[in-house]
């Protein structure tokens, strides 16, 4: 793994995390904000593959778990993003990245990641939310991520492709 790719990944996750916890709470829809960090992990998976995306997903998840105003058990986002990185990376290995497959991958990844986060909270008895409330959060999260995909994913994918074009999937 090249130093430039690691630095780029750190910068992308840091910017996404800063925006997610500082700017986007002001445009929250029924308390749900877009998950920009998830979009960075998906973008990395689509360009670099599952292995890189899983490592990035773990690091990004830990950062999101520890970023204020975190009110949950640390490690839940890390687990969710590792699985998202793996699944999105495997999709990228099997399918050509067209706009339709990218949107489908983002929708599936958002559903999977948010569901894993919610289900781990139920298992750990972390949130005080009922299952119908969690389902509403998952649906709103998928909607937010799909709305932001055309604005975020092309930039993220271009960044990861440009740093080492010969190694892109």
JSON list of C-alpha atoms in Angstrom, two decimals:
[
{"chain": "A", "resi": 1, "resn": "UNK", "atom": "CA", "xyz": [0.00, 0.00, 0.00]},
{"chain": "A", "resi": 2, "resn": "UNK", "atom": "CA", "xyz": [1.52, 3.29, -1.07]},
{"chain": "A", "resi": 3, "resn": "UNK", "atom": "CA", "xyz": [1.99, 6.23, 1.25]},
{"chain": "A", "resi": 4, "resn": "UNK", "atom": "CA", "xyz": [0.13, 8.51, -1.14]},
{"chain": "A", "resi": 5, "resn": "UNK", "atom": "CA", "xyz": [-2.92, 6.23, -1.05]},
{"chain": "A", "resi": 6, "resn": "UNK", "atom": "CA", "xyz": [-2.89, 6.13, 2.75]},
{"chain": "A", "resi": 7, "resn": "UNK", "atom": "CA", "xyz": [-2.60, 9.92, 2.99]},
{"chain": "A", "resi": 8, "resn": "UNK", "atom": "CA", "xyz": [-5.38, 10.39, 0.44]},
{"chain": "A", "resi": 9, "resn": "UNK", "atom": "CA", "xyz": [-7.63, 7.95, 2.29]},
{"chain": "A", "resi": 10, "resn": "UNK", "atom": "CA", "xyz": [-6.95, 9.71, 5.60]},
{"chain": "A", "resi": 11, "resn": "UNK", "atom": "CA", "xyz": [-7.74, 13.11, 4.09]},
{"chain": "A", "resi": 12, "resn": "UNK", "atom": "CA", "xyz": [-10.93, 11.85, 2.41]},
{"chain": "A", "resi": 13, "resn": "UNK", "atom": "CA", "xyz": [-12.19, 10.21, 5.61]},
{"chain": "A", "resi": 14, "resn": "UNK", "atom": "CA", "xyz": [-11.24, 13.24, 7.71]},
{"chain": "A", "resi": 15, "resn": "UNK", "atom": "CA", "xyz": [-13.09, 15.68, 5.45]},
{"chain": "A", "resi": 16, "resn": "UNK", "atom": "CA", "xyz": [-16.13, 13.41, 5.26]},
{"chain": "A", "resi": 17, "resn": "UNK", "atom": "CA", "xyz": [-16.13, 12.92, 9.03]},
{"chain": "A", "resi": 18, "resn": "UNK", "atom": "CA", "xyz": [-15.77, 16.64, 9.74]},
{"chain": "A", "resi": 19, "resn": "UNK", "atom": "CA", "xyz": [-18.66, 17.47, 7.41]},
{"chain": "A", "resi": 20, "resn": "UNK", "atom": "CA", "xyz": [-20.80, 14.65, 8.77]},
{"chain": "A", "resi": 21, "resn": "UNK", "atom": "CA", "xyz": [-20.50, 15.66, 12.42]},
{"chain": "A", "resi": 22, "resn": "UNK", "atom": "CA", "xyz": [-20.32, 19.44, 12.07]},
{"chain": "A", "resi": 23, "resn": "UNK", "atom": "CA", "xyz": [-22.29, 20.61, 9.01]},
{"chain": "A", "resi": 24, "resn": "UNK", "atom": "CA", "xyz": [-24.85, 17.95, 8.19]},
{"chain": "A", "resi": 25, "resn": "UNK", "atom": "CA", "xyz": [-26.59, 17.86, 11.59]},
{"chain": "A", "resi": 26, "resn": "UNK", "atom": "CA", "xyz": [-28.07, 21.22, 10.55]},
{"chain": "A", "resi": 27, "resn": "UNK", "atom": "CA", "xyz": [-29.78, 19.62, 7.56]},
{"chain": "A", "resi": 28, "resn": "UNK", "atom": "CA", "xyz": [-30.80, 16.41, 9.34]},
{"chain": "A", "resi": 29, "resn": "UNK", "atom": "CA", "xyz": [-34.06, 14.87, 8.18]},
{"chain": "A", "resi": 30, "resn": "UNK", "atom": "CA", "xyz": [-35.97, 13.55, 11.20]},
{"chain": "A", "resi": 31, "resn": "UNK", "atom": "CA", "xyz": [-32.66, 13.28, 13.04]},
{"chain": "A", "resi": 32, "resn": "UNK", "atom": "CA", "xyz": [-30.88, 11.31, 10.28]},
{"chain": "A", "resi": 33, "resn": "UNK", "atom": "CA", "xyz": [-27.82, 12.78, 8.58]},
{"chain": "A", "resi": 34, "resn": "UNK", "atom": "CA", "xyz": [-26.13, 11.55, 5.41]},
{"chain": "A", "resi": 35, "resn": "UNK", "atom": "CA", "xyz": [-23.31, 9.11, 6.01]},
{"chain": "A", "resi": 36, "resn": "UNK", "atom": "CA", "xyz": [-20.45, 10.65, 4.03]},
{"chain": "A", "resi": 37, "resn": "UNK", "atom": "CA", "xyz": [-17.91, 8.34, 5.62]},
{"chain": "A", "resi": 38, "resn": "UNK", "atom": "CA", "xyz": [-19.81, 5.35, 4.26]},
{"chain": "A", "resi": 39, "resn": "UNK", "atom": "CA", "xyz": [-19.74, 6.91, 0.79]},
{"chain": "A", "resi": 40, "resn": "UNK", "atom": "CA", "xyz": [-15.95, 7.29, 1.02]},
{"chain": "A", "resi": 41, "resn": "UNK", "atom": "CA", "xyz": [-15.61, 3.62, 1.97]},
{"chain": "A", "resi": 42, "resn": "UNK", "atom": "CA", "xyz": [-17.88, 2.57, -0.91]},
{"chain": "A", "resi": 43, "resn": "UNK", "atom": "CA", "xyz": [-15.97, 4.77, -3.35]},
{"chain": "A", "resi": 44, "resn": "UNK", "atom": "CA", "xyz": [-12.68, 3.23, -2.22]},
{"chain": "A", "resi": 45, "resn": "UNK", "atom": "CA", "xyz": [-14.15, -0.25, -2.58]},
{"chain": "A", "resi": 46, "resn": "UNK", "atom": "CA", "xyz": [-15.35, 0.41, -6.10]},
{"chain": "A", "resi": 47, "resn": "UNK", "atom": "CA", "xyz": [-11.91, 1.62, -7.21]},
{"chain": "A", "resi": 48, "resn": "UNK", "atom": "CA", "xyz": [-9.44, -0.24, -4.99]},
{"chain": "A", "resi": 49, "resn": "UNK", "atom": "CA", "xyz": [-11.25, -3.46, -4.08]},
{"chain": "A", "resi": 50, "resn": "UNK", "atom": "CA", "xyz": [-12.41, -5.24, -0.98]},
{"chain": "A", "resi": 51, "resn": "UNK", "atom": "CA", "xyz": [-9.12, -5.58, 0.91]},
{"chain": "A", "resi": 52, "resn": "UNK", "atom": "CA", "xyz": [-8.27, -1.86, 0.87]},
{"chain": "A", "resi": 53, "resn": "UNK", "atom": "CA", "xyz": [-11.90, -0.91, 1.58]},
{"chain": "A", "resi": 54, "resn": "UNK", "atom": "CA", "xyz": [-12.10, -3.22, 4.58]},
{"chain": "A", "resi": 55, "resn": "UNK", "atom": "CA", "xyz": [-9.00, -1.67, 6.16]},
{"chain": "A", "resi": 56, "resn": "UNK", "atom": "CA", "xyz": [-10.25, 1.82, 5.33]},
{"chain": "A", "resi": 57, "resn": "UNK", "atom": "CA", "xyz": [-13.71, 0.92, 6.63]},
{"chain": "A", "resi": 58, "resn": "UNK", "atom": "CA", "xyz": [-12.32, -0.25, 9.95]},
{"chain": "A", "resi": 59, "resn": "UNK", "atom": "CA", "xyz": [-10.21, 2.89, 10.42]},
{"chain": "A", "resi": 60, "resn": "UNK", "atom": "CA", "xyz": [-13.04, 5.19, 9.31]},
{"chain": "A", "resi": 61, "resn": "UNK", "atom": "CA", "xyz": [-15.51, 3.34, 11.52]},
{"chain": "A", "resi": 62, "resn": "UNK", "atom": "CA", "xyz": [-13.33, 3.69, 14.59]},
{"chain": "A", "resi": 63, "resn": "UNK", "atom": "CA", "xyz": [-12.93, 7.40, 13.91]},
{"chain": "A", "resi": 64, "resn": "UNK", "atom": "CA", "xyz": [-16.70, 7.79, 13.50]},
{"chain": "A", "resi": 65, "resn": "UNK", "atom": "CA", "xyz": [-17.31, 5.74, 16.66]},
{"chain": "A", "resi": 66, "resn": "UNK", "atom": "CA", "xyz": [-15.07, 8.05, 18.66]},
{"chain": "A", "resi": 67, "resn": "UNK", "atom": "CA", "xyz": [-16.06, 11.38, 17.08]},
{"chain": "A", "resi": 68, "resn": "UNK", "atom": "CA", "xyz": [-18.32, 13.58, 19.19]},
{"chain": "A", "resi": 69, "resn": "UNK", "atom": "CA", "xyz": [-21.28, 13.44, 19.71]},
{"chain": "A", "resi": 70, "resn": "UNK", "atom": "CA", "xyz": [-20.86, 9.64, 19.82]},
{"chain": "A", "resi": 71, "resn": "UNK", "atom": "CA", "xyz": [-23.46, 8.18, 22.15]},
{"chain": "A", "resi": 72, "resn": "UNK", "atom": "CA", "xyz": [-23.01, 4.48, 21.42]},
{"chain": "A", "resi": 73, "resn": "UNK", "atom": "CA", "xyz": [-20.66, 1.62, 22.15]},
{"chain": "A", "resi": 74, "resn": "UNK", "atom": "CA", "xyz": [-17.44, 2.08, 20.20]},
{"chain": "A", "resi": 75, "resn": "UNK", "atom": "CA", "xyz": [-16.84, -0.42, 17.43]},
{"chain": "A", "resi": 76, "resn": "UNK", "atom": "CA", "xyz": [-20.32, -0.58, 15.96]},
{"chain": "A", "resi": 77, "resn": "UNK", "atom": "CA", "xyz": [-19.55, 1.62, 12.95]},
{"chain": "A", "resi": 78, "resn": "UNK", "atom": "CA", "xyz": [-16.17, -0.07, 12.54]},
{"chain": "A", "resi": 79, "resn": "UNK", "atom": "CA", "xyz": [-17.87, -3.46, 12.23]},
{"chain": "A", "resi": 80, "resn": "UNK", "atom": "CA", "xyz": [-20.48, -2.09, 9.83]},
{"chain": "A", "resi": 81, "resn": "UNK", "atom": "CA", "xyz": [-17.91, -0.38, 7.59]},
{"chain": "A", "resi": 82, "resn": "UNK", "atom": "CA", "xyz": [-15.67, -3.47, 7.41]},
{"chain": "A", "resi": 83, "resn": "UNK", "atom": "CA", "xyz": [-18.63, -5.48, 6.10]},
{"chain": "A", "resi": 84, "resn": "UNK", "atom": "CA", "xyz": [-19.63, -2.65, 3.74]},
{"chain": "A", "resi": 85, "resn": "UNK", "atom": "CA", "xyz": [-16.07, -2.43, 2.39]},
{"chain": "A", "resi": 86, "resn": "UNK", "atom": "CA", "xyz": [-16.00, -6.17, 1.76]},
{"chain": "A", "resi": 87, "resn": "UNK", "atom": "CA", "xyz": [-19.39, -6.34, 0.05]},
{"chain": "A", "resi": 88, "resn": "UNK", "atom": "CA", "xyz": [-18.86, -3.23, -2.09]},
{"chain": "A", "resi": 89, "resn": "UNK", "atom": "CA", "xyz": [-15.39, -4.43, -3.04]},
{"chain": "A", "resi": 90, "resn": "UNK", "atom": "CA", "xyz": [-16.71, -7.84, -4.10]},
{"chain": "A", "resi": 91, "resn": "UNK", "atom": "CA", "xyz": [-19.42, -6.16, -6.19]},
{"chain": "A", "resi": 92, "resn": "UNK", "atom": "CA", "xyz": [-16.76, -4.03, -7.87]},
{"chain": "A", "resi": 93, "resn": "UNK", "atom": "CA", "xyz": [-14.74, -7.16, -8.68]},
{"chain": "A", "resi": 94, "resn": "UNK", "atom": "CA", "xyz": [-17.75, -8.86, -10.28]},
{"chain": "A", "resi": 95, "resn": "UNK", "atom": "CA", "xyz": [-19.51, -5.98, -12.07]},
{"chain": "A", "resi": 96, "resn": "UNK", "atom": "CA", "xyz": [-18.49, -3.15, -14.33]},
{"chain": "A", "resi": 97, "resn": "UNK", "atom": "CA", "xyz": [-19.03, 0.20, -12.52]},
{"chain": "A", "resi": 98, "resn": "UNK", "atom": "CA", "xyz": [-21.91, 1.80, -14.44]},
{"chain": "A", "resi": 99, "resn": "UNK", "atom": "CA", "xyz": [-24.13, 4.49, -12.91]},
{"chain": "A", "resi": 100, "resn": "UNK", "atom": "CA", "xyz": [-26.80, 1.88, -12.23]},
{"chain": "A", "resi": 101, "resn": "UNK", "atom": "CA", "xyz": [-24.46, -0.56, -10.51]},
{"chain": "A", "resi": 102, "resn": "UNK", "atom": "CA", "xyz": [-22.86, 2.26, -8.50]},
{"chain": "A", "resi": 103, "resn": "UNK", "atom": "CA", "xyz": [-26.26, 3.47, -7.25]},
{"chain": "A", "resi": 104, "resn": "UNK", "atom": "CA", "xyz": [-27.27, -0.09, -6.48]},
{"chain": "A", "resi": 105, "resn": "UNK", "atom": "CA", "xyz": [-24.03, -0.68, -4.61]},
{"chain": "A", "resi": 106, "resn": "UNK", "atom": "CA", "xyz": [-24.50, 2.51, -2.60]},
{"chain": "A", "resi": 107, "resn": "UNK", "atom": "CA", "xyz": [-28.11, 1.60, -1.76]},
{"chain": "A", "resi": 108, "resn": "UNK", "atom": "CA", "xyz": [-27.15, -1.93, -0.71]},
{"chain": "A", "resi": 109, "resn": "UNK", "atom": "CA", "xyz": [-24.11, -0.71, 1.23]},
{"chain": "A", "resi": 110, "resn": "UNK", "atom": "CA", "xyz": [-26.09, 1.99, 3.01]},
{"chain": "A", "resi": 111, "resn": "UNK", "atom": "CA", "xyz": [-28.83, -0.48, 3.91]},
{"chain": "A", "resi": 112, "resn": "UNK", "atom": "CA", "xyz": [-26.32, -3.07, 5.05]},
{"chain": "A", "resi": 113, "resn": "UNK", "atom": "CA", "xyz": [-24.14, -0.68, 7.05]},
{"chain": "A", "resi": 114, "resn": "UNK", "atom": "CA", "xyz": [-26.98, 1.13, 8.77]},
{"chain": "A", "resi": 115, "resn": "UNK", "atom": "CA", "xyz": [-28.78, -2.15, 9.47]},
{"chain": "A", "resi": 116, "resn": "UNK", "atom": "CA", "xyz": [-25.66, -3.70, 11.00]},
{"chain": "A", "resi": 117, "resn": "UNK", "atom": "CA", "xyz": [-25.17, -0.62, 13.15]},
{"chain": "A", "resi": 118, "resn": "UNK", "atom": "CA", "xyz": [-28.81, -0.74, 14.28]},
{"chain": "A", "resi": 119, "resn": "UNK", "atom": "CA", "xyz": [-28.83, -4.50, 14.88]},
{"chain": "A", "resi": 120, "resn": "UNK", "atom": "CA", "xyz": [-25.60, -4.38, 16.87]},
{"chain": "A", "resi": 121, "resn": "UNK", "atom": "CA", "xyz": [-27.25, -1.69, 19.00]},
{"chain": "A", "resi": 122, "resn": "UNK", "atom": "CA", "xyz": [-30.21, -3.97, 19.63]},
{"chain": "A", "resi": 123, "resn": "UNK", "atom": "CA", "xyz": [-27.94, -6.86, 20.58]},
{"chain": "A", "resi": 124, "resn": "UNK", "atom": "CA", "xyz": [-25.91, -4.65, 22.91]},
{"chain": "A", "resi": 125, "resn": "UNK", "atom": "CA", "xyz": [-29.05, -2.86, 24.15]},
{"chain": "A", "resi": 126, "resn": "UNK", "atom": "CA", "xyz": [-27.28, 0.37, 23.29]},
{"chain": "A", "resi": 127, "resn": "UNK", "atom": "CA", "xyz": [-30.03, 2.62, 21.86]},
{"chain": "A", "resi": 128, "resn": "UNK", "atom": "CA", "xyz": [-33.39, 3.07, 23.46]},
{"chain": "A", "resi": 129, "resn": "UNK", "atom": "CA", "xyz": [-35.17, 2.85, 20.10]},
{"chain": "A", "resi": 130, "resn": "UNK", "atom": "CA", "xyz": [-37.86, 0.41, 19.07]},
{"chain": "A", "resi": 131, "resn": "UNK", "atom": "CA", "xyz": [-37.57, -1.71, 15.92]},
{"chain": "A", "resi": 132, "resn": "UNK", "atom": "CA", "xyz": [-40.04, 0.43, 13.88]},
{"chain": "A", "resi": 133, "resn": "UNK", "atom": "CA", "xyz": [-37.96, 3.53, 14.70]},
{"chain": "A", "resi": 134, "resn": "UNK", "atom": "CA", "xyz": [-34.80, 1.74, 13.59]},
{"chain": "A", "resi": 135, "resn": "UNK", "atom": "CA", "xyz": [-36.46, 0.74, 10.30]},
{"chain": "A", "resi": 136, "resn": "UNK", "atom": "CA", "xyz": [-37.36, 4.37, 9.66]},
{"chain": "A", "resi": 137, "resn": "UNK", "atom": "CA", "xyz": [-33.75, 5.42, 10.34]},
{"chain": "A", "resi": 138, "resn": "UNK", "atom": "CA", "xyz": [-32.45, 2.79, 7.90]},
{"chain": "A", "resi": 139, "resn": "UNK", "atom": "CA", "xyz": [-34.82, 3.93, 5.14]},
{"chain": "A", "resi": 140, "resn": "UNK", "atom": "CA", "xyz": [-33.98, 7.61, 5.66]},
{"chain": "A", "resi": 141, "resn": "UNK", "atom": "CA", "xyz": [-30.27, 6.84, 5.72]},
{"chain": "A", "resi": 142, "resn": "UNK", "atom": "CA", "xyz": [-30.47, 4.99, 2.41]},
{"chain": "A", "resi": 143, "resn": "UNK", "atom": "CA", "xyz": [-32.41, 7.90, 0.91]},
{"chain": "A", "resi": 144, "resn": "UNK", "atom": "CA", "xyz": [-29.84, 10.46, 2.12]},
{"chain": "A", "resi": 145, "resn": "UNK", "atom": "CA", "xyz": [-26.93, 8.43, 0.81]},
{"chain": "A", "resi": 146, "resn": "UNK", "atom": "CA", "xyz": [-28.56, 7.97, -2.59]},
{"chain": "A", "resi": 147, "resn": "UNK", "atom": "CA", "xyz": [-29.26, 11.70, -2.86]},
{"chain": "A", "resi": 148, "resn": "UNK", "atom": "CA", "xyz": [-25.62, 12.57, -2.15]},
{"chain": "A", "resi": 149, "resn": "UNK", "atom": "CA", "xyz": [-24.11, 9.81, -4.30]},
{"chain": "A", "resi": 150, "resn": "UNK", "atom": "CA", "xyz": [-23.94, 11.84, -7.55]},
{"chain": "A", "resi": 151, "resn": "UNK", "atom": "CA", "xyz": [-22.12, 14.64, -5.74]},
{"chain": "A", "resi": 152, "resn": "UNK", "atom": "CA", "xyz": [-19.71, 12.66, -3.56]},
{"chain": "A", "resi": 153, "resn": "UNK", "atom": "CA", "xyz": [-18.90, 9.34, -5.22]},
{"chain": "A", "resi": 154, "resn": "UNK", "atom": "CA", "xyz": [-17.52, 10.67, -8.53]},
{"chain": "A", "resi": 155, "resn": "UNK", "atom": "CA", "xyz": [-15.05, 12.83, -6.59]},
{"chain": "A", "resi": 156, "resn": "UNK", "atom": "CA", "xyz": [-14.01, 10.03, -4.27]},
{"chain": "A", "resi": 157, "resn": "UNK", "atom": "CA", "xyz": [-13.67, 7.49, -7.08]},
{"chain": "A", "resi": 158, "resn": "UNK", "atom": "CA", "xyz": [-11.66, 9.93, -9.22]},
{"chain": "A", "resi": 159, "resn": "UNK", "atom": "CA", "xyz": [-9.31, 10.65, -6.29]},
{"chain": "A", "resi": 160, "resn": "UNK", "atom": "CA", "xyz": [-8.63, 6.98, -5.62]},
{"chain": "A", "resi": 161, "resn": "UNK", "atom": "CA", "xyz": [-8.26, 6.22, -9.33]},
{"chain": "A", "resi": 162, "resn": "UNK", "atom": "CA", "xyz": [-5.90, 9.13, -9.99]},
{"chain": "A", "resi": 163, "resn": "UNK", "atom": "CA", "xyz": [-3.43, 8.25, -7.22]},
{"chain": "A", "resi": 164, "resn": "UNK", "atom": "CA", "xyz": [-2.50, 4.87, -8.80]},
{"chain": "A", "resi": 165, "resn": "UNK", "atom": "CA", "xyz": [-4.40, 4.34, -12.05]},
{"chain": "A", "resi": 166, "resn": "UNK", "atom": "CA", "xyz": [-2.50, 1.20, -12.95]},
{"chain": "A", "resi": 167, "resn": "UNK", "atom": "CA", "xyz": [-3.70, -0.56, -9.76]},
{"chain": "A", "resi": 168, "resn": "UNK", "atom": "CA", "xyz": [-7.38, 0.47, -9.92]},
{"chain": "A", "resi": 169, "resn": "UNK", "atom": "CA", "xyz": [-9.89, -2.35, -10.33]}
]
